[in-house]
XYZ file of C-alpha atoms in Angstrom:
671
model
C 209.927 -40.871 75.453
C 210.487 -37.566 77.226
C 213.641 -37.390 79.441
C 213.272 -35.938 82.912
C 216.479 -34.389 84.436
C 216.677 -33.611 88.108
C 217.515 -29.948 88.768
C 220.452 -29.125 91.033
C 219.774 -26.197 93.514
C 223.260 -26.007 94.940
C 224.306 -23.003 92.923
C 221.563 -20.944 94.485
C 221.548 -22.409 98.007
C 225.337 -21.920 98.545
C 225.267 -18.079 98.173
C 222.338 -17.910 100.424
C 224.243 -19.973 103.052
C 227.236 -17.738 102.691
C 225.090 -14.642 103.201
C 223.385 -16.071 106.175
C 226.807 -17.095 107.656
C 228.230 -13.583 107.064
C 225.023 -12.173 108.673
C 225.516 -14.439 111.707
C 229.157 -13.563 111.988
C 228.427 -9.786 111.712
C 225.718 -10.068 114.419
C 228.134 -12.258 116.617
C 231.030 -9.628 116.084
C 228.651 -6.734 116.656
C 227.481 -8.357 119.927
C 231.110 -8.860 121.074
C 231.845 -5.214 120.292
C 228.675 -4.088 122.057
C 229.639 -6.287 125.052
C 233.247 -4.821 125.050
C 231.828 -1.275 124.756
C 229.325 -1.884 127.627
C 232.265 -3.017 129.824
C 233.557 0.550 129.569
C 230.261 2.111 130.691
C 230.582 4.337 133.786
C 228.200 3.287 136.472
C 227.306 4.677 139.858
C 228.164 8.316 138.909
C 228.278 10.539 141.881
C 228.817 14.194 142.203
C 229.964 15.092 145.741
C 231.787 17.660 147.775
C 230.453 20.544 145.725
C 231.315 24.074 146.887
C 231.067 27.464 145.158
C 234.034 26.844 142.934
C 234.712 23.070 142.715
C 233.382 19.638 142.919
C 234.433 15.895 142.773
C 232.946 13.363 140.408
C 233.181 9.610 140.993
C 232.096 6.666 138.987
C 232.891 2.968 138.665
C 233.287 0.162 136.011
C 234.293 -3.475 136.224
C 237.478 -3.037 134.131
C 240.092 -0.475 134.478
C 239.575 1.559 131.411
C 241.238 4.766 130.210
C 238.605 7.302 130.907
C 238.581 11.236 130.598
C 235.947 13.640 131.876
C 234.852 16.746 129.991
C 232.635 19.487 131.232
C 231.373 23.017 130.349
C 228.761 25.440 131.511
C 225.290 23.922 130.704
C 224.050 26.905 128.632
C 227.414 27.805 127.071
C 228.288 27.144 123.414
C 232.025 26.905 124.303
C 233.762 23.576 123.840
C 233.916 21.073 126.595
C 237.119 21.276 128.958
C 239.170 18.117 129.498
C 239.801 17.646 133.261
C 243.407 16.507 133.803
C 244.217 14.250 136.608
C 242.130 10.957 137.283
C 242.680 8.942 140.313
C 241.778 5.283 140.016
C 241.286 2.862 143.025
C 240.633 -0.947 143.149
C 237.507 -1.476 145.167
C 238.414 -4.591 147.081
C 234.881 -5.167 148.290
C 233.098 -5.216 144.915
C 235.944 -6.060 142.612
C 235.416 -2.822 140.638
C 237.384 0.258 139.922
C 236.525 3.678 141.386
C 237.467 6.836 139.494
C 237.812 10.137 141.070
C 238.106 13.553 139.275
C 238.245 17.003 140.832
C 237.111 20.086 138.973
C 238.298 23.406 140.178
C 237.841 27.123 139.154
C 234.160 26.921 138.766
C 231.616 29.771 139.147
C 229.177 29.953 142.028
C 225.532 28.960 141.585
C 226.126 27.778 138.106
C 224.987 24.654 136.253
C 227.472 22.511 134.417
C 227.118 19.422 132.205
C 229.712 16.767 131.872
C 230.396 13.435 129.976
C 232.943 10.649 130.271
C 235.033 9.589 127.302
C 236.292 5.970 127.151
C 238.249 4.477 124.168
C 235.070 3.196 122.459
C 232.435 5.649 123.314
C 231.522 9.084 124.809
C 229.028 8.347 127.597
C 226.653 11.292 127.501
C 223.966 10.841 129.965
C 223.041 14.559 130.283
C 224.877 14.564 133.457
C 224.424 17.947 135.303
C 225.589 19.501 138.522
C 225.281 22.924 140.076
C 227.783 24.821 142.300
C 226.659 26.354 145.549
C 225.682 29.994 145.759
C 227.803 32.381 147.965
C 225.964 32.568 151.327
C 225.439 35.683 153.298
C 226.502 34.215 156.612
C 228.985 31.697 158.078
C 228.596 29.414 161.021
C 230.681 27.095 163.046
C 230.880 23.505 161.888
C 227.938 21.206 162.725
C 230.070 18.210 163.347
C 228.929 14.648 162.678
C 231.171 11.669 163.206
C 231.183 7.914 162.995
C 233.229 4.792 162.662
C 233.697 2.401 159.802
C 236.296 0.121 158.360
C 239.560 1.580 157.243
C 239.944 2.646 153.644
C 236.314 3.215 152.998
C 234.733 5.509 150.559
C 231.658 6.643 152.361
C 228.857 8.491 150.685
C 227.079 10.790 153.171
C 223.952 12.431 151.783
C 221.199 14.692 153.094
C 218.471 16.479 151.042
C 220.823 19.438 150.279
C 224.266 17.787 149.443
C 226.408 14.737 148.906
C 229.789 14.301 150.619
C 232.254 11.644 149.719
C 234.708 10.683 152.523
C 237.819 8.473 152.551
C 238.520 7.026 155.995
C 242.172 6.237 155.321
C 243.779 3.989 157.966
C 241.817 5.490 160.792
C 238.330 4.264 159.949
C 236.880 7.146 162.106
C 235.537 10.134 160.305
C 234.165 13.592 161.097
C 232.537 16.273 158.912
C 230.441 19.338 159.056
C 226.834 18.530 157.979
C 223.559 20.388 158.697
C 220.583 18.526 160.342
C 220.210 14.832 161.199
C 218.316 13.694 158.127
C 221.372 12.085 156.353
C 222.255 8.580 155.070
C 225.598 6.794 154.839
C 226.314 4.426 151.985
C 229.469 2.342 151.546
C 230.588 3.328 147.981
C 233.685 1.158 148.110
C 236.974 0.270 149.889
C 240.421 0.911 148.856
C 243.596 -0.027 150.741
C 246.959 0.562 149.068
C 248.080 -2.936 148.041
C 251.480 -2.926 149.496
C 250.416 -1.583 152.795
C 248.499 -4.793 153.653
C 250.260 -7.199 151.411
C 249.400 -10.308 153.546
C 245.670 -9.532 153.690
C 245.277 -8.666 150.036
C 247.608 -11.598 148.899
C 249.422 -9.096 146.668
C 251.425 -10.672 143.892
C 253.763 -7.727 143.516
C 256.208 -9.205 145.999
C 256.517 -12.840 146.823
C 256.604 -13.497 150.576
C 259.357 -15.544 151.908
C 260.414 -16.907 155.315
C 262.947 -14.986 157.156
C 266.442 -15.925 156.384
C 268.882 -14.990 159.090
C 272.559 -14.027 158.696
C 271.855 -12.343 155.464
C 273.334 -8.941 154.572
C 271.141 -5.916 155.138
C 270.598 -3.015 152.748
C 273.789 -1.610 151.516
C 272.934 1.940 152.127
C 275.312 4.544 153.726
C 274.481 4.925 157.492
C 275.813 6.987 160.435
C 274.969 10.170 158.452
C 274.352 13.440 160.440
C 271.388 14.917 158.760
C 271.522 18.700 159.452
C 268.511 19.495 157.262
C 264.962 18.202 157.983
C 262.850 20.641 156.173
C 261.362 18.068 153.783
C 258.740 15.456 154.411
C 257.890 12.696 155.143
C 259.798 12.635 158.319
C 261.504 9.563 159.950
C 258.710 9.235 162.637
C 256.053 8.904 159.956
C 258.059 6.264 157.938
C 258.711 4.123 161.113
C 255.034 4.452 162.085
C 253.680 3.192 158.902
C 256.151 0.401 158.421
C 255.702 -0.902 162.009
C 251.900 -0.753 162.100
C 250.804 -1.438 158.599
C 253.084 -3.876 156.801
C 251.755 -7.283 157.743
C 253.516 -7.438 161.207
C 257.054 -7.901 160.022
C 259.473 -5.273 161.497
C 262.415 -6.174 159.391
C 262.682 -2.886 157.536
C 265.969 -0.727 157.400
C 264.441 2.714 157.977
C 266.670 3.169 161.018
C 269.793 2.512 158.979
C 268.818 3.966 155.576
C 266.343 6.858 155.936
C 269.075 9.422 156.099
C 270.758 8.048 152.999
C 267.493 8.370 150.983
C 266.880 11.881 152.297
C 270.448 13.221 151.929
C 271.172 11.745 148.430
C 267.812 13.302 147.231
C 268.530 16.731 148.551
C 272.222 16.684 147.359
C 271.031 15.975 143.819
C 268.200 18.432 143.925
C 265.326 16.001 144.253
C 262.482 16.583 146.636
C 262.794 13.521 149.028
C 258.947 13.158 149.162
C 258.787 10.805 146.105
C 261.994 8.696 146.733
C 261.020 8.039 150.438
C 257.473 7.318 149.486
C 258.598 5.017 146.631
C 261.012 3.237 149.134
C 258.059 2.540 151.512
C 255.755 1.426 148.704
C 258.066 -0.668 146.625
C 260.033 -2.573 149.403
C 258.476 -1.533 152.684
C 261.774 0.319 153.534
C 264.083 -2.612 152.226
C 262.079 -5.310 154.129
C 264.580 -7.998 153.145
C 263.489 -10.285 155.963
C 260.046 -10.761 154.404
C 260.354 -10.320 150.723
C 262.393 -12.228 148.171
C 264.206 -10.403 145.187
C 262.857 -7.038 146.296
C 263.700 -4.017 144.230
C 264.357 -1.327 146.727
C 263.012 1.522 144.809
C 261.071 -0.482 142.021
C 263.829 -0.307 139.449
C 263.369 -3.382 137.280
C 265.982 -4.446 134.719
C 268.465 -2.094 133.044
C 271.304 -3.912 134.753
C 270.108 -2.562 138.164
C 270.031 -5.603 140.529
C 267.353 -6.337 143.105
C 268.276 -6.064 146.872
C 270.912 -3.414 145.960
C 269.800 -0.214 147.740
C 272.629 1.947 146.535
C 272.341 1.180 142.845
C 268.551 1.268 142.982
C 268.528 4.741 144.622
C 271.243 6.090 142.277
C 269.381 5.038 139.200
C 266.118 6.470 140.393
C 267.692 9.838 141.166
C 269.832 10.059 138.091
C 267.183 8.723 135.535
C 263.719 8.751 136.750
C 263.993 11.932 138.794
C 265.652 13.958 135.962
C 263.442 16.733 134.641
C 263.806 15.547 131.098
C 262.583 11.994 132.047
C 258.983 12.599 130.591
C 260.062 15.217 127.948
C 257.818 14.602 124.900
C 256.335 11.445 126.524
C 252.566 10.846 126.242
C 251.839 14.440 125.726
C 248.568 13.935 123.540
C 246.522 12.132 126.061
C 245.310 14.951 128.311
C 247.228 13.739 131.288
C 248.901 15.579 134.145
C 252.766 15.467 134.420
C 252.519 13.150 137.476
C 250.287 10.640 135.465
C 252.813 10.738 132.510
C 255.696 10.113 134.914
C 253.862 7.208 136.639
C 252.874 5.644 133.350
C 256.510 5.628 132.078
C 257.933 4.595 135.446
C 255.427 1.695 136.164
C 254.753 0.542 132.612
C 256.986 2.140 129.943
C 255.126 2.410 126.595
C 252.286 5.018 126.326
C 249.052 3.298 125.483
C 245.627 3.286 126.962
C 245.962 0.196 129.247
C 249.461 1.429 130.474
C 247.922 4.903 131.236
C 245.330 3.334 133.392
C 247.990 1.465 135.240
C 249.998 4.588 135.549
C 246.990 6.501 136.919
C 246.309 3.681 139.484
C 250.026 3.818 140.452
C 250.266 7.553 141.168
C 246.933 7.332 143.078
C 248.346 4.815 145.337
C 251.559 6.904 145.882
C 249.462 9.941 146.738
C 247.599 7.710 149.257
C 250.776 6.469 150.701
C 252.241 10.025 151.062
C 248.977 11.180 152.745
C 249.325 8.282 155.250
C 252.959 9.142 155.896
C 252.529 12.924 156.136
C 248.748 13.818 156.349
C 248.926 16.291 153.436
C 248.864 16.451 149.633
C 251.629 15.021 147.581
C 253.920 17.648 145.923
C 253.473 18.312 142.076
C 255.972 17.597 139.271
C 258.766 18.409 138.887
C 259.864 17.002 142.101
C 262.935 19.366 142.434
C 264.444 21.497 145.196
C 267.670 23.526 145.375
C 270.625 21.060 145.399
C 272.408 21.264 148.794
C 275.690 19.590 149.384
C 275.729 20.788 152.862
C 272.355 19.105 154.022
C 274.219 16.208 155.580
C 277.563 15.529 157.181
C 278.846 12.323 155.627
C 282.311 12.422 157.201
C 281.521 9.414 159.504
C 279.360 7.483 157.178
C 279.969 3.627 156.598
C 278.239 1.047 154.434
C 275.523 -0.648 156.404
C 276.190 -4.236 157.419
C 273.192 -4.596 159.836
C 270.439 -7.052 158.736
C 267.028 -6.899 160.563
C 264.910 -9.962 160.995
C 261.026 -9.817 161.125
C 261.109 -9.091 164.881
C 263.203 -6.052 164.101
C 266.327 -7.407 165.793
C 269.488 -6.107 164.294
C 271.998 -8.894 163.258
C 275.599 -7.851 162.737
C 277.307 -4.601 163.506
C 278.492 -1.703 161.438
C 282.160 -0.902 161.160
C 283.746 1.951 163.027
C 283.482 5.205 161.123
C 286.536 6.428 159.343
C 288.756 9.078 160.752
C 287.932 12.417 159.109
C 290.214 13.518 156.272
C 291.013 17.075 155.434
C 290.300 18.124 151.850
C 290.947 21.331 150.236
C 288.215 23.410 148.577
C 288.300 25.374 145.366
C 285.875 27.491 143.238
C 284.480 25.655 140.178
C 284.399 28.667 137.573
C 281.627 26.988 135.564
C 279.070 26.722 138.367
C 280.581 29.357 140.762
C 280.258 26.899 143.652
C 282.733 25.445 146.040
C 283.900 21.882 145.460
C 286.200 19.594 147.320
C 289.512 18.713 145.579
C 290.276 15.201 144.730
C 293.459 15.163 146.648
C 293.986 15.368 150.328
C 296.098 18.152 151.847
C 297.575 18.808 155.251
C 297.992 22.441 154.420
C 295.901 24.105 151.782
C 298.112 27.121 151.010
C 298.124 26.927 147.207
C 296.452 29.484 144.949
C 292.668 29.208 144.862
C 292.845 26.468 147.508
C 290.908 26.931 150.783
C 290.992 25.024 154.011
C 287.303 24.741 154.433
C 284.161 25.154 152.442
C 283.172 28.173 154.467
C 286.518 29.867 153.548
C 285.935 29.057 149.906
C 282.416 30.393 149.976
C 283.643 33.731 151.336
C 285.463 34.100 148.057
C 282.295 33.774 146.007
C 280.580 37.090 145.265
C 276.855 36.482 145.355
C 274.851 39.029 147.301
C 271.531 37.292 146.774
C 269.777 36.978 150.095
C 267.976 33.784 151.077
C 266.338 32.156 154.025
C 268.832 29.624 155.424
C 268.270 26.727 157.794
C 271.160 25.537 159.931
C 271.073 23.660 163.295
C 267.270 24.294 163.556
C 267.826 28.007 163.208
C 266.569 30.228 160.358
C 268.487 33.288 159.273
C 268.742 35.684 156.250
C 272.148 35.327 154.630
C 273.773 35.829 151.262
C 273.433 32.653 149.192
C 277.193 31.760 149.350
C 277.158 31.889 153.085
C 274.428 29.443 153.742
C 276.171 26.235 155.060
C 272.752 24.594 155.988
C 269.609 24.313 153.664
C 268.224 27.052 151.541
C 264.529 27.393 152.478
C 262.978 28.459 149.095
C 259.340 28.341 150.480
C 259.947 30.647 153.398
C 259.840 34.370 152.411
C 262.535 36.651 153.910
C 260.068 38.522 156.270
C 259.198 35.122 157.812
C 262.665 33.794 157.974
C 263.073 33.600 161.789
C 262.643 30.937 164.496
C 260.821 32.679 167.270
C 259.245 31.742 170.573
C 255.460 31.414 170.194
C 252.453 30.342 172.347
C 249.240 28.576 171.438
C 247.098 30.063 174.177
C 243.564 28.650 173.984
C 240.679 30.008 176.119
C 237.608 28.051 176.804
C 235.378 27.756 173.829
C 236.075 28.924 170.242
C 239.614 30.031 169.165
C 241.003 30.889 165.797
C 244.731 30.200 165.861
C 247.555 30.960 163.360
C 249.677 27.886 162.954
C 253.476 27.707 163.549
C 255.891 25.027 162.271
C 257.344 23.725 165.540
C 261.110 22.900 165.245
C 261.450 21.023 168.534
C 261.921 17.289 167.772
C 260.202 16.475 171.051
C 257.116 18.303 169.889
C 257.138 17.521 166.232
C 253.819 15.745 166.588
C 251.959 18.914 167.365
C 252.448 20.039 163.668
C 249.304 17.800 163.012
C 245.785 17.922 164.237
C 245.837 14.573 165.912
C 249.132 15.369 167.530
C 247.902 18.721 168.906
C 244.768 17.145 170.389
C 246.971 14.439 172.115
C 249.307 17.050 173.414
C 246.587 18.953 174.965
C 245.448 15.715 176.600
C 241.966 15.980 174.860
C 241.132 19.312 176.281
C 240.814 20.395 172.641
C 237.737 18.729 171.107
C 237.729 20.202 167.598
C 240.380 21.359 165.081
C 239.160 22.472 161.627
C 240.197 24.383 158.620
C 237.923 26.576 156.493
C 238.334 26.899 152.772
C 236.006 27.951 149.860
C 233.060 28.580 152.016
C 233.128 25.345 154.108
C 234.827 23.516 156.820
C 236.852 21.112 154.685
C 239.118 19.330 157.211
C 237.699 18.405 160.686
C 239.233 16.296 163.562
C 237.073 15.854 166.609
C 237.597 14.291 170.031
C 234.613 12.588 171.469
C 233.980 9.643 173.829
C 237.660 9.099 174.363
C 238.355 8.819 170.633
C 239.714 11.035 167.851
C 237.456 11.067 164.740
C 238.508 12.366 161.376
C 241.485 12.038 159.187
C 244.735 13.666 160.512
C 246.019 16.613 158.638
C 249.054 18.947 158.707
C 248.832 22.399 160.334
C 250.459 24.641 157.770
C 252.587 27.584 158.920
C 250.757 30.921 158.524
C 247.212 29.441 158.058
C 244.330 29.894 160.570
C 242.623 26.987 162.293
C 239.447 26.739 164.376
C 240.257 25.124 167.830
C 237.597 24.497 170.278
C 238.773 23.823 173.779
C 236.934 22.541 176.901
C 239.227 24.667 179.198
C 242.035 27.001 179.051
C 245.212 25.437 177.679
C 248.572 26.583 176.249
C 251.715 25.347 174.397
C 254.886 27.214 174.329
C 257.681 26.356 171.882
C 259.926 27.639 169.100
C 259.233 27.721 165.273
C 258.228 29.868 162.437
C 255.065 31.089 160.639
C 254.478 32.711 157.313
C 253.589 36.271 157.681
C 251.360 36.635 154.715
C 251.082 40.160 153.312
C 249.196 39.693 150.136
C 246.305 37.698 148.774
C 245.063 37.479 145.103
C 241.356 38.247 145.545
C 240.836 37.472 141.884
C 241.521 33.830 142.531
C 239.207 33.367 145.407
C 235.374 33.700 145.703
C 232.875 33.373 148.690
C 233.808 33.097 152.285
C 237.556 32.634 153.140
C 239.366 32.590 156.521
C 242.577 34.693 156.223
C 245.234 36.084 158.510
C 244.537 39.739 159.348
C 248.100 40.554 158.531
C 246.963 40.535 154.889
C 244.683 43.397 155.345
C 246.451 45.395 158.095
C 248.691 47.446 155.680
C 245.485 48.557 153.918
C 242.993 48.917 156.706
C 242.874 49.027 160.524
C 239.165 48.821 160.817
C 236.472 47.024 158.973
C 234.916 50.052 157.486
C 238.225 51.055 156.002
C 238.356 47.682 153.943
C 235.357 48.867 152.080
C 236.783 52.292 151.390
C 239.900 50.880 149.764
C 239.388 50.374 146.036
C 242.044 47.676 145.975
C 239.761 45.546 148.135
C 236.487 46.302 146.194
C 235.680 42.630 145.579
C 235.326 42.064 149.347
C 231.651 42.571 150.145
C 231.352 41.186 153.714
C 233.683 40.676 156.586
C 232.993 38.694 159.931
C 234.909 38.445 163.075
C 234.134 36.068 165.930
C 233.038 37.823 169.046
C 234.173 35.612 171.864
C 232.305 37.435 174.607
C 228.943 36.936 172.891
C 229.828 33.550 171.189
C 228.783 34.872 167.718
C 230.037 36.288 164.483
C 229.781 39.974 163.963
C 229.459 41.332 160.374
C 230.282 44.483 158.454
C 228.752 44.543 154.972
C 228.842 46.740 151.823
C 225.409 46.564 150.101
C 224.758 46.857 146.341
C 224.333 50.593 146.687
C 227.870 50.914 148.399
C 226.379 51.592 151.850
C 228.575 50.271 154.618
C 226.451 48.488 157.246
C 227.407 46.950 160.576
C 229.852 47.629 163.346
C 233.170 49.154 162.425
C 235.430 46.548 164.158
C 239.053 46.863 164.770
C 240.955 44.100 162.883
C 244.356 44.458 164.519
C 243.538 42.626 167.725
C 243.059 39.174 166.307
C 244.892 36.834 163.984
C 242.011 36.018 161.662
C 239.170 37.537 159.745
C 236.546 36.004 157.462
C 236.030 37.826 154.116
C 233.275 37.249 151.523
C 234.600 37.789 147.988
C 232.331 38.381 145.147
C 234.209 38.978 141.788
């Protein structure tokens, strides 16, 4: 009888099952990787604010991802260029992240292509933009204005161009735009997190109920600040703290601002960053509202919270040292500011920390623009150390605590009686230093009764611009007992009386830095309109062929983001009637301009050309000015621009106009 044996199929089925499982796992892992990659994908890419030589590019994604933008000429075989400097903002309306990149030094009427690189992929969607051509004529701004929520990114588009606006804390905007056929789209909303902590429910600082009879910030107070050349100023700090930090007024700006400013200058640090960090990290030591607040964001390292003095000293000695970012995160295509922010905010250099650092420095820039109305200074944040910037002879340690109503609790001690110290020359630094011992009579060898007497013995004939008691003077460096003004050339080192005299209609005015504390507000566009009691209806600046900053008064309201009026620069001011302002200040008497670095129409002071030409025809006869092809001057009598042109055959056409009777002239540069 034949035996039938049942066959076992397991040895074959098992490998098949294993293969199917591996395939399923591979597909599953692949889907996860694809999903993670797609999370990085840039969306809603916008090219905006394009001029003849620059543009801004914006995009979004749902997760903060380390991203870099690369660009090149469309038809060029040259390698792509990595754009350094990416700003990242959290869109609080759509729970997305907004990226902003600025590309400069482009060529007019040229097509460029770009792509965005994320950790997992280069997103090449054949993205292209084209710069504007250099126009033959210029015109006054065709102003449009409107109102939105604060902190909005608004995309304004017409058939010819796209403009991205950021409304900051005002919500009201103004710009120059041709025609009425335009649309406005809300691209996103960003409000610096610590400015509106309550509204955003920020977790950076935990709110606490006011506790009375606590000690206040242990800063040094009762300091006489003789130097006020650096920003942001006390008024701006007080304004932002009172108006924008959740209603609580328990900050210590009144007591501690001078200590932040003075310690920074004394150690050669630009006060811009320490002051802005102080506002950002602790709302000006807002002890009445926040718990274990770190005054300057110094966390760990044995530096306690709610210890103003140790927090500031550590910031200035460590994070503000020029070697702080030496060798740090150098292979990621970052700016120095981004490297600093990544190390300061997060520590280790990796992709996720870099994104956090970029977000952090973006927020600091916005804070500073709200405090000051101008661009944040670049790394390194250093200035000339100045031990004479402040008089500390009557300083005391602050003992005042402020509650959320701003009421001071406690009193500060009486200032100490001034002690007399001798001064001596440090041979290593060739500077004067106080001796450690106190003397009633400094008669010993190399001892001097005052710093001034000591400095007289230092032989240094270098001439510098010195600010003392709100006066500018040219002195030898050893004789400056005030502040050395590195950014003011010697031929501009003088406080002079000046007048803004505006006639009805269009005016082009050279700006002065006003040194009168009672008129400090007129150093900004909003402040000047308010001073003139709204007789002035438009203030605008002209750069790179367009009106790039505009403030307009209309319907009893000021539209447009406030901006600083920089000494020596020319601004358009349109007035409804004759108006004037007289004060004291300084301006920069510019003598030279690098024509190789500009292209298209630019508004410049006539002082730049007066040494080379007295009339417009002479400009075109000077070989040093060969790249200037057109000039234009506003004829107030006729309400129009008049042109002088050099054509392609080198013929000079147009009226020969005198350029010495006005402060401004438009030049069209074609390199």
